[in-house]
Coordinates of C-alpha atoms in Angstrom, one line a residue:
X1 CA 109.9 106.7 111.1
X2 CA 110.2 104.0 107.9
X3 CA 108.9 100.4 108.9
X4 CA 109.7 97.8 106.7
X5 CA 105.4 97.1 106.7
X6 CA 105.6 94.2 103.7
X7 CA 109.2 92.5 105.0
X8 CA 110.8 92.6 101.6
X9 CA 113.7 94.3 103.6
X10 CA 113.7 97.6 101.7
X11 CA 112.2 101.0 103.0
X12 CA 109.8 102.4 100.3
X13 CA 108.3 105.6 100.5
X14 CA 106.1 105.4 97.0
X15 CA 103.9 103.8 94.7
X16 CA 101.5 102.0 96.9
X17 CA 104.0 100.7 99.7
X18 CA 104.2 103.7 101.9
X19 CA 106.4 102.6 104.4
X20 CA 106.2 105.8 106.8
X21 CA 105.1 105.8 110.0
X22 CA 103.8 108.7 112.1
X23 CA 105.2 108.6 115.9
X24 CA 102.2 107.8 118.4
X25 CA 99.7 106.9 115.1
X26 CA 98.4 103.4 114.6
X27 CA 99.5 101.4 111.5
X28 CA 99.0 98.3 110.3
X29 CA 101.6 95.8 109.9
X30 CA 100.3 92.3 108.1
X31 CA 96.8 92.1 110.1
X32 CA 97.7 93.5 113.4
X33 CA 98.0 97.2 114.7
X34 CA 101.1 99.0 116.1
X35 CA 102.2 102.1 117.1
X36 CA 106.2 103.3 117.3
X37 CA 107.4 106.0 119.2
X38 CA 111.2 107.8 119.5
X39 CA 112.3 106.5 123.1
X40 CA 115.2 108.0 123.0
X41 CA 116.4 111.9 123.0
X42 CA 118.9 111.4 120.2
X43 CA 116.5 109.2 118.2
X44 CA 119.2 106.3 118.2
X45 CA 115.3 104.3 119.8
X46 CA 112.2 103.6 118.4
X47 CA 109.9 101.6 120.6
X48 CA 107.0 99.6 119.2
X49 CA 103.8 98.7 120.6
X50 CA 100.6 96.7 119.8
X51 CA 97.6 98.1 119.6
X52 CA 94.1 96.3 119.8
X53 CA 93.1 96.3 116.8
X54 CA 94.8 97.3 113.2
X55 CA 93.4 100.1 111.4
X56 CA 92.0 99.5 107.9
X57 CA 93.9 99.4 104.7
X58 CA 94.6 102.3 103.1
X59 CA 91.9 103.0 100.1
X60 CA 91.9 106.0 98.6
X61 CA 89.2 108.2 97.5
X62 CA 88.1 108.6 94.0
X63 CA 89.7 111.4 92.2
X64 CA 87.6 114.1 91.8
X65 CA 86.9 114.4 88.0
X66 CA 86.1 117.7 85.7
X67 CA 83.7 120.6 86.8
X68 CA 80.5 119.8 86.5
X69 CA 78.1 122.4 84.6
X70 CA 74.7 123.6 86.0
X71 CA 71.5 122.7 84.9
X72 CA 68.7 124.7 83.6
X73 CA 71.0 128.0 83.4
X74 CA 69.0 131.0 81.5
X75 CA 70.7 132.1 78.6
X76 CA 71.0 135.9 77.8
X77 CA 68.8 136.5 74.4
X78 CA 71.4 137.9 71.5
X79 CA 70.8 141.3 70.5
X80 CA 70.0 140.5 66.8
X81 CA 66.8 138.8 65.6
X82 CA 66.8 135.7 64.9
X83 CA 66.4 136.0 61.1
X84 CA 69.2 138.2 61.1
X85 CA 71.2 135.2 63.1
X86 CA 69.9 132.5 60.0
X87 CA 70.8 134.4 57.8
X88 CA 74.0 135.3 58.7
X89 CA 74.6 131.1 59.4
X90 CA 73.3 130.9 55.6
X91 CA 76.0 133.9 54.7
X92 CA 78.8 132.0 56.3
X93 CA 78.4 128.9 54.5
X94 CA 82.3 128.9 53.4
X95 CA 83.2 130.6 56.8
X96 CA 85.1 128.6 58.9
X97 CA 83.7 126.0 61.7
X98 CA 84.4 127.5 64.6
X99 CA 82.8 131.0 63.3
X100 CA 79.8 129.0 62.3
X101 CA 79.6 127.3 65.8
X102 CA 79.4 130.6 66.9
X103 CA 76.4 131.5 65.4
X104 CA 74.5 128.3 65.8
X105 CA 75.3 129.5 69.7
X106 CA 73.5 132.5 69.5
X107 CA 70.1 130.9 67.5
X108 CA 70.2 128.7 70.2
X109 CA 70.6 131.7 73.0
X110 CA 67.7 133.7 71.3
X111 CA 65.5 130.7 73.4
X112 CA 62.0 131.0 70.8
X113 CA 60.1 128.2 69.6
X114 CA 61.3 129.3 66.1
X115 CA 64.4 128.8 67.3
X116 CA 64.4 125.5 68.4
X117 CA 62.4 124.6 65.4
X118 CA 65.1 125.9 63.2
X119 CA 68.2 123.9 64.7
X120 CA 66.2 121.1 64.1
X121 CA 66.4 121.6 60.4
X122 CA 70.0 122.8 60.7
X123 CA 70.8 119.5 62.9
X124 CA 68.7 117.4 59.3
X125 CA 71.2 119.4 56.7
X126 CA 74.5 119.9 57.7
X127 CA 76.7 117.4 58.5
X128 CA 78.8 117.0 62.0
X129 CA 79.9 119.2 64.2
X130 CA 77.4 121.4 62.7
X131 CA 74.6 119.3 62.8
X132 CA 75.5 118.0 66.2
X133 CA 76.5 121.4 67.6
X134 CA 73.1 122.3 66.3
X135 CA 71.2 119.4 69.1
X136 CA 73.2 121.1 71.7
X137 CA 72.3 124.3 71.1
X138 CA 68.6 123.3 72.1
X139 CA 69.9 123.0 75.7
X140 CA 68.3 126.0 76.5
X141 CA 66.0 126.4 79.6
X142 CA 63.5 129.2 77.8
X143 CA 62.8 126.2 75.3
X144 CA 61.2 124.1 77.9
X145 CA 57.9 126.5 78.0
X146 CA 56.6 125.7 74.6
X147 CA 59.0 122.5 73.1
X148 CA 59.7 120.7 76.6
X149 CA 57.7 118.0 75.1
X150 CA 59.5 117.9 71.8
X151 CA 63.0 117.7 73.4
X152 CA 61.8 114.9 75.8
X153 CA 60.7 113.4 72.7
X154 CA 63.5 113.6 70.6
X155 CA 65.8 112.3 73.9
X156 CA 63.6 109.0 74.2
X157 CA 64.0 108.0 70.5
X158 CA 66.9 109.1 70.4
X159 CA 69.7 107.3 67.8
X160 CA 73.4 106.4 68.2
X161 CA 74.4 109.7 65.9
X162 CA 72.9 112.0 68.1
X163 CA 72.7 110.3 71.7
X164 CA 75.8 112.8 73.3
X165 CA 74.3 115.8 71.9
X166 CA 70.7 115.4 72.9
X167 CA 71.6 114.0 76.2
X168 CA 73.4 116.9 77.0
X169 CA 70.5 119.4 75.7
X170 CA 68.5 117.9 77.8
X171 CA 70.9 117.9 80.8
X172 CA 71.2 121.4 80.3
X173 CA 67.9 122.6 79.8
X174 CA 67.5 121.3 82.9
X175 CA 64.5 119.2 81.9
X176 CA 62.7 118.2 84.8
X177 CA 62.2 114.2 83.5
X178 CA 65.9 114.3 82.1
X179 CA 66.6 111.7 84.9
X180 CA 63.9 109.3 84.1
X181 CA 64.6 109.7 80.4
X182 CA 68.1 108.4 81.1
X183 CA 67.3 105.7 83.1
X184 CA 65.1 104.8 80.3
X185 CA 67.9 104.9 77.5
X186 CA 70.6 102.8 79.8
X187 CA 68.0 100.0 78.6
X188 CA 69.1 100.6 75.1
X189 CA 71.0 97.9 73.5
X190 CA 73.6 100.3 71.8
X191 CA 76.4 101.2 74.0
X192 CA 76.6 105.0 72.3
X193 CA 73.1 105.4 73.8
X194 CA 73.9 103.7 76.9
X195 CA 76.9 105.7 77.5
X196 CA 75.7 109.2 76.7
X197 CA 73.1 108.7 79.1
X198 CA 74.6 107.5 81.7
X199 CA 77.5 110.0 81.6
X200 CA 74.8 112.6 81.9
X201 CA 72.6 110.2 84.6
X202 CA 75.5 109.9 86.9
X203 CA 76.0 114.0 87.5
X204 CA 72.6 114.0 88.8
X205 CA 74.0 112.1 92.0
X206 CA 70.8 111.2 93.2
X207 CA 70.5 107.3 94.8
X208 CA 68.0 106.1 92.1
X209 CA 71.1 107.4 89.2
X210 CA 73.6 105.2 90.7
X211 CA 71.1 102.4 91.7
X212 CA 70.1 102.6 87.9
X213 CA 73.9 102.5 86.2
X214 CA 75.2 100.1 89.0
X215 CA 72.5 97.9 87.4
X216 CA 73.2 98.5 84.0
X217 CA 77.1 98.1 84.6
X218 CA 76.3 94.6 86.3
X219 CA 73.3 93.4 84.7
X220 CA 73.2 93.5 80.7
X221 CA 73.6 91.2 78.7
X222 CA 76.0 93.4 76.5
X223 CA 79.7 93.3 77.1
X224 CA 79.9 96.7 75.4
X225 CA 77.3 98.1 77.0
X226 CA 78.5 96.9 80.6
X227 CA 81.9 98.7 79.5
X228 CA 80.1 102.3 78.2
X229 CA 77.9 102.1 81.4
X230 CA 81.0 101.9 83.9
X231 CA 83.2 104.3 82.0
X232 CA 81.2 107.1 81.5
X233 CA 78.4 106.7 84.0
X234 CA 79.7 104.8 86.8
X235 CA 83.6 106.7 86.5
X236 CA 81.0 110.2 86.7
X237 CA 79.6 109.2 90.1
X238 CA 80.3 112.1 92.5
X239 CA 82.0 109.6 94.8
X240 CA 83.0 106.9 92.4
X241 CA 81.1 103.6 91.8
X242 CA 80.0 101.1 95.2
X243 CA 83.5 99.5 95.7
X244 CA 81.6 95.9 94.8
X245 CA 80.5 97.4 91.4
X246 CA 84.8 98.0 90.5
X247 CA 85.0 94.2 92.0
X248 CA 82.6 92.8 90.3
X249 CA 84.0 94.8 86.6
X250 CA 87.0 94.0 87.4
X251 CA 86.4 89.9 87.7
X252 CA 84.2 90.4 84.5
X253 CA 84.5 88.6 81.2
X254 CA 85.2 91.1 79.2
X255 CA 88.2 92.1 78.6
X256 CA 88.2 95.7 78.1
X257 CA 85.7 96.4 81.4
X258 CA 88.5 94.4 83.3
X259 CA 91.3 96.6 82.5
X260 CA 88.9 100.1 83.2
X261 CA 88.2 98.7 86.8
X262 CA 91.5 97.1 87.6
X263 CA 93.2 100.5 86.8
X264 CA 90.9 101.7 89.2
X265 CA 91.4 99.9 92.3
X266 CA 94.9 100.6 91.7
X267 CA 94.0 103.8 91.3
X268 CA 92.5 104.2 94.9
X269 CA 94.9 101.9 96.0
X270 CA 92.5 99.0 96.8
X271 CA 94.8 96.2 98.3
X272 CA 92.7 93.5 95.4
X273 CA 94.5 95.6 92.3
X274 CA 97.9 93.8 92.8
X275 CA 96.1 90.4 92.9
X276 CA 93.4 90.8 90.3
X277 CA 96.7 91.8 87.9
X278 CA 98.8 89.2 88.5
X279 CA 96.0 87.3 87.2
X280 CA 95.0 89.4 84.6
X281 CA 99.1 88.9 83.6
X282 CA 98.6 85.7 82.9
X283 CA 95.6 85.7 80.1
X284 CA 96.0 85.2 76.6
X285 CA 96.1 87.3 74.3
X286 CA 97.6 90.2 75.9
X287 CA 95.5 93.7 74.7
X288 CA 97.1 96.7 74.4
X289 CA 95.0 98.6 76.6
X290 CA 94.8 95.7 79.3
X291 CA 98.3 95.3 79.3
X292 CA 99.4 98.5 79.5
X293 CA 97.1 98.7 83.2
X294 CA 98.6 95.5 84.4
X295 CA 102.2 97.0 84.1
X296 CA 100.9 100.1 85.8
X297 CA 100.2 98.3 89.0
X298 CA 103.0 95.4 89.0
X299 CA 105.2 98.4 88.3
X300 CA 103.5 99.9 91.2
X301 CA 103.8 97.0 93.8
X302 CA 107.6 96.2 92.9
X303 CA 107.3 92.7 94.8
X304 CA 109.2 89.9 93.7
X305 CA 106.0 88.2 92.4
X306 CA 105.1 91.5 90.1
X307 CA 108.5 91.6 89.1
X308 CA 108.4 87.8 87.5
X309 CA 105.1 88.6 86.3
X310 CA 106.4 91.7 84.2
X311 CA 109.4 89.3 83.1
X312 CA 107.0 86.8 82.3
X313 CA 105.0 88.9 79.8
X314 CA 108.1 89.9 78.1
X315 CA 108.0 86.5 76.8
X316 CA 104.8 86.5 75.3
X317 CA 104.9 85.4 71.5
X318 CA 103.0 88.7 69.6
X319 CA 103.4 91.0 73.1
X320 CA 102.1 94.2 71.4
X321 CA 104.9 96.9 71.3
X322 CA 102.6 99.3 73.4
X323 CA 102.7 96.6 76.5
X324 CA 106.3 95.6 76.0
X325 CA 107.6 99.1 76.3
X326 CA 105.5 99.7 78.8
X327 CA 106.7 96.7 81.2
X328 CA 110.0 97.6 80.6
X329 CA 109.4 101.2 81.9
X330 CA 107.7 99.8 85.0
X331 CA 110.7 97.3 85.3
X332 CA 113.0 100.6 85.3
X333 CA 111.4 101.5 88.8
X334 CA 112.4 98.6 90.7
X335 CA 114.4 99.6 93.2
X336 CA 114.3 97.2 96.3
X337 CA 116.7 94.5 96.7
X338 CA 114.9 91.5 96.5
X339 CA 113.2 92.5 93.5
X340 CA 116.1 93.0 91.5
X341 CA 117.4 89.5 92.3
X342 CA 114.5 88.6 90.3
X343 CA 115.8 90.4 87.4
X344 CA 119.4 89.3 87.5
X345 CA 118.5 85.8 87.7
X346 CA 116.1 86.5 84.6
X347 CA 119.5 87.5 82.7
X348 CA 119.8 83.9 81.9
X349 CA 116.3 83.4 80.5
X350 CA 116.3 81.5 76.8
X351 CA 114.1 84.1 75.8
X352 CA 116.5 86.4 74.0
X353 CA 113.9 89.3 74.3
X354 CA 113.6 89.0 78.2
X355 CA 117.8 89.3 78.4
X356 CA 117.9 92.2 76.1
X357 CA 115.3 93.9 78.4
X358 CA 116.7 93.2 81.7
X359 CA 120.3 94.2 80.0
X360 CA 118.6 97.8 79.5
X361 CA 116.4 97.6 82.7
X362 CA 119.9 96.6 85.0
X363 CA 121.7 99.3 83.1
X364 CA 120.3 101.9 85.7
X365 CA 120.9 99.7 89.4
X366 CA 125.0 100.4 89.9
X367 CA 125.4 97.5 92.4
X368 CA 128.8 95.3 92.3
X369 CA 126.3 92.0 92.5
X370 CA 124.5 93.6 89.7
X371 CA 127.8 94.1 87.7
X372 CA 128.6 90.9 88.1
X373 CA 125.6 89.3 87.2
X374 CA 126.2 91.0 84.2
X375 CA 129.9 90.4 83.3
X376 CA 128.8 86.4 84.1
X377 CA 125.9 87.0 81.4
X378 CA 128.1 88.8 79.2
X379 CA 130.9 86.1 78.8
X380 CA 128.5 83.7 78.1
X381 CA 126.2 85.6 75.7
X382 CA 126.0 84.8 72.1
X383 CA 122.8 86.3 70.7
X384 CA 124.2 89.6 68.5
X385 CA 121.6 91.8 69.4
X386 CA 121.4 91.4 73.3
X387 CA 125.0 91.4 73.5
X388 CA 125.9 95.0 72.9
X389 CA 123.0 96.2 75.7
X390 CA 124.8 94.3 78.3
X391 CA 128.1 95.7 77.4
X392 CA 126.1 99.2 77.4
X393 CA 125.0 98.3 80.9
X394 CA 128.8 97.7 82.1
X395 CA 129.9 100.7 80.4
X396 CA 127.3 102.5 82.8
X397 CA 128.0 100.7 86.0
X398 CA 131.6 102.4 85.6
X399 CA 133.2 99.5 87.0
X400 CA 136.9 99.3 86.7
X401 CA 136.2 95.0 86.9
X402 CA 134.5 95.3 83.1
X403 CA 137.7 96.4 82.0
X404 CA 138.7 93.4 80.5
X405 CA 135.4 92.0 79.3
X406 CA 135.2 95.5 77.1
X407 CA 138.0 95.5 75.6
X408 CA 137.4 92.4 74.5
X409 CA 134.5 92.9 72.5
X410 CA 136.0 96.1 71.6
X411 CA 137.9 94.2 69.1
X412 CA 134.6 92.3 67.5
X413 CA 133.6 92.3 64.0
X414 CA 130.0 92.8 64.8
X415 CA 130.2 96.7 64.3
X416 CA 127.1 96.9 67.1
X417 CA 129.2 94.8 69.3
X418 CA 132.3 96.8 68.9
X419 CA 130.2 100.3 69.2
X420 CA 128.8 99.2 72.3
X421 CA 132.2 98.2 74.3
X422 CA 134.1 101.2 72.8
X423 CA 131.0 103.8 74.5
X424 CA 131.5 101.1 77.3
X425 CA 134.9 101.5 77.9
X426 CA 134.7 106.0 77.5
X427 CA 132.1 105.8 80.3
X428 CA 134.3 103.6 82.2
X429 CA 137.0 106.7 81.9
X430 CA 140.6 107.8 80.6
X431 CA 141.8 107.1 84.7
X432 CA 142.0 103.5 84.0
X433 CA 145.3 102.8 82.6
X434 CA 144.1 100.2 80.1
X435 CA 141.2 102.1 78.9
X436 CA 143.8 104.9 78.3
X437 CA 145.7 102.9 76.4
X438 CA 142.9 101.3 74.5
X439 CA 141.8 104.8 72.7
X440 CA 145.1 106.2 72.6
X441 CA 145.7 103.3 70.2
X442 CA 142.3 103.6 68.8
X443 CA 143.1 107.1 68.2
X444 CA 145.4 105.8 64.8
X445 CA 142.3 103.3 64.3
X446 CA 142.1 103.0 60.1
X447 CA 138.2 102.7 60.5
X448 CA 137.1 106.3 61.0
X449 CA 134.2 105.2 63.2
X450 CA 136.7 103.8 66.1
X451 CA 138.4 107.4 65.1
X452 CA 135.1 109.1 66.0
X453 CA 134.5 107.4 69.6
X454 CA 137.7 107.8 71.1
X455 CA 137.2 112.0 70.3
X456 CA 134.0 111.5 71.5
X457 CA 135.9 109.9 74.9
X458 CA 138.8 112.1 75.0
X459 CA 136.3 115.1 75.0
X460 CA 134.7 113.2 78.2
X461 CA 137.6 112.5 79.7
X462 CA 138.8 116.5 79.5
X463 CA 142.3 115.2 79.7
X464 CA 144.9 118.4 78.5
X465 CA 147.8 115.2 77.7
X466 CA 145.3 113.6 75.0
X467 CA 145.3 117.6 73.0
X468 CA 148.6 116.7 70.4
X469 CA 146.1 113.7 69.2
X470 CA 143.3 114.6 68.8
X471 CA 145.0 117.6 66.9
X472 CA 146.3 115.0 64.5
X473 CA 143.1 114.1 63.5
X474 CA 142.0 117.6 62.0
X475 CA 143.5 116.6 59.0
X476 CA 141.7 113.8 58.3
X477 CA 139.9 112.9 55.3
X478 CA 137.0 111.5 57.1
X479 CA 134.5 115.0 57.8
X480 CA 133.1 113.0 60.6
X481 CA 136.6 112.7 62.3
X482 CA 137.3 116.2 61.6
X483 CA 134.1 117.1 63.1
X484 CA 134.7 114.9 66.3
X485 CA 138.3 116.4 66.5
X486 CA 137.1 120.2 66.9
X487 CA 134.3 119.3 69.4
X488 CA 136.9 117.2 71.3
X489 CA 139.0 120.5 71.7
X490 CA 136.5 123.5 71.7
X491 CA 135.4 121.1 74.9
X492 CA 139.2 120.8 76.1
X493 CA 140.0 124.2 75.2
X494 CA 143.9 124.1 75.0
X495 CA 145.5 127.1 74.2
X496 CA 147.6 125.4 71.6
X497 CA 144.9 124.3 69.7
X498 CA 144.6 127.5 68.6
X499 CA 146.7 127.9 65.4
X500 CA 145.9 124.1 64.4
X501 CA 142.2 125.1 64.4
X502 CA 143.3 128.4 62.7
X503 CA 144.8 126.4 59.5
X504 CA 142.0 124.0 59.4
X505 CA 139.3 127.1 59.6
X506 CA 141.4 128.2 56.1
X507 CA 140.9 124.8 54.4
X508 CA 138.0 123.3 55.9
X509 CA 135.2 122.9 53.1
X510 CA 132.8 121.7 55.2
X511 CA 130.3 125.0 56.3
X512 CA 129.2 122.5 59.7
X513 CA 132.7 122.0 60.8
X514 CA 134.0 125.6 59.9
X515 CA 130.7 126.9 61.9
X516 CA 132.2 124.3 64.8
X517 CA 136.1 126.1 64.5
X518 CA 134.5 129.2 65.1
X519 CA 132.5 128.0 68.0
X520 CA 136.1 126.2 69.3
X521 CA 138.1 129.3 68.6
X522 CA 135.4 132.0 70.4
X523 CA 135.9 129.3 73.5
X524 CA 139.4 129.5 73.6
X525 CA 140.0 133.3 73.3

């Protein structure tokens, strides 16, 4: 059964309006609780019924993230020595990476205090990903015996350059203070620090790990820091972040953390995403990133309100080309009726760049109020470069009642204005009579672009009648007419078409087109 649950009198089943309904299940319409039920055997009946109270918005859960690796895994000692293993990583000094990776691998698998002692000097003399690679090799459980102490050490002093690659050694080691050690570190003021431990901190899943990044995401004085905390420590929590820690990022003053938490809740769902980005719509400057997430969820929601708040960062001096493509895709998914009333009204904006969009966006909705919100806008519109997308937009409505608006323009001296009525008028169709006669005519066009759509429409049109034309143009100086003229009939396939494309074939000097005869002639026979 589909309820119409937010009244905007359309039935949607996606996004984050699922308007389904489960016969005999509570739902929640507004703030009260219903149930519906089929009361009649041919289902012509639904009967609804309150219940005593509504359940609870929909949240969802947190997505489930990668596969998390075991700690303190014993390693299986390589069969050579160790020496044999350093010098064999001297040997391969020109060798490439990966085979050198490899190697340091194995010194790190042999699991002896030599060994630990000699990545060390590796990790001092070679640069990244060796010398990093190098750190992570001393994740090793058999090293915690005899230089335990020393990787503690080197975790707690640890530096920006080698914060990921010693957390995870000591993560994988499966050193017994790695927790504690981490904690420690989300003190740091450098968000690299910060963030490598706490991406490490939060697989632990233990209550003091998420009491300890919760604090660090909502108590430092660092924006930056705030930001590595919740991305890589609080995002890593088992079963996400407390729902007031996204909240409270999500209201936060930085911009970046923002834009991380919103995209969450409208990840999950969380009924405070759409609200918390119609507010985030309207700060200045937009950021790419922050942008991009807003469009996400007003794309999402598809109310009216979204809707005007997608339009109204369209308008926005400097939007970065990142957020303006990506409103434009989001305004592409509107599909309920009140919504797009929002968009044909926006037709008339002064902002050029918000008619050109909606022009492209209105292109896809074939409604006979939307074609005419169109035609009204495209009688009246004199800005060059948003005038051939709404001629583009009648030509793919298909509506016999832009005939005359087309054909118009078809005549222009803006060559974009012409192109885009000509392709108008071939989607439109050879069946209307006009538009026949319009490319018949265009047909003996001098310019040898007009030449070139009306092939390209007779080819569409697969009408046998238009065959003694488009031969004519075979001859044709032009090798882009010629071209256009043996697609047209390899597509038509007329079986007198066959010695014209036989004589052409003999005189063609064009290798593209002759290669396009033979294509047309293997067709026909």
């Amino acid at each position: 059964i589909y309820v119409d649950c937010d009244g905007d009198g359309e039935l949607q089943a996606g996004g984050d309006r699922d308007e389904r309904v489960a016969p005999g299940q509570p739902f929640r319409l507004v703030d009260e609780g219903w149930t519906a039920r089929v009361s009649a055997p041919s289902g012509s009946t639904v009967t609804f019924e309150r219940v005593a109270s509504a359940p609870p918005p929909v949240v969802r859960s947190w997505p489930e993230g990668p596969p998390r690796p075991t700690p303190g895994v014993a390693r299986t000692p390589p069969a050579e020595s160790l020496e044999t293993l350093l010098e064999r990583f001297a040997a391969e000094a020109s060798a490439p990476v990966q085979q050198r990776l490899r190697t340091l691998t194995l010194i790190g698998d042999t699991g002896t205090p030599e060994a630990f002692d000699a990545l060390l000097r590796i990790a001092d003399a070679e640069e990244d990903p060796l010398g990093d690679s190098a750190l992570r090799a001393l994740g090793n459980p058999a090293f915690l015996a005899e230089r335990g102490k020393r990787l503690a050490g080197l975790a707690r002093k640890v530096d920006r350059e080698d914060a990921h690659a010693l957390s995870q050694a000591l993560f994988m080691a499966g050193h017994p203070d790695r927790d504690a050690i981490y904690v420690d570190l989300l003190r740091s003021s450098d968000p690299t620090v910060v963030g490598a431990a706490a991406r490490w901190l939060a697989w632990s899943d233990s209550e003091a790990a998420t009491e300890a990044i919760v604090a660090a995401v909502e108590g430092s004085r660092s924006p930056e820091v705030r930001h590595s905390a919740y991305v890589y420590g609080a995002r890593g929590l088992l079963a996400g972040p407390p729902i007031e820690t996204v909240l409270r990022a999500a209201r936060d003053s930085y911009a970046p953390l923002r834009a991380e938490a919103i995209g969450d809740l409208g990840l999950i769902g969380h009924p405070k995403a759409l609200p918390l980005a119609l507010a985030e719509a309207e700060e200045r400057p937009v950021l790419p990133g922050t942008g991009r997430v807003v469009c996400g969820i007003l794309g999402a929601a598809g109310t009216p309100e979204a809707v005007a708040a997608l339009l109204g960062l369209l308008e926005v001096r400097d939007l970065p080309p990142a957020v303006h493509k990506a409103a434009v895709d989001q305004l592409r998914l509107v599909r309920s009726g009140s919504s797009v009333a929002v968009l044909t009204k926006a037709l008339d904006s002064r902002d050029p760049s918000v008619r050109a969009a909606v022009a492209e966006v209105l292109s896809g909705w074939s409604e006979p109020a939307v074609t005419e919100a169109l035609l009204k806008r495209a009688r009246k519109e004199r800005d060059a470069d948003v005038l051939p997308l709404l001629l583009e937009a009648l030509g793919d409505h298909g509506d016999p009642e832009a005939v005359d608006v087309l054909e118009r323009h078809a005549r222009s001296r803006e060559p974009a204005v012409r192109t885009a009525a000509i392709r108008g008028l071939a989607r439109i169709g050879f069946d209307h009579d006009e538009v026949r006669a319009f490319f018949l005519s265009l047909l003996d066009s001098r310019e040898w672009v007009d030449r070139v759509l009306a092939l390209d429409a007779a080819r569409a049109a697969g009408d046998l009648e238009l065959v003694p034309d488009v031969v004519d143009s075979l001859d044709h100086p032009q090798w882009q007419v010629r071209l256009a003229a043996v697609e047209a009939l390899g597509a038509l396939r007329p079986r007198e078409a066959a010695l014209p494309l036989i004589d052409r074939l003999e005189v063609e000097p064009e290798r593209r087109i002759r290669d396009a005869i033979g294509r047309a002639l293997l067709g026909l026979t």
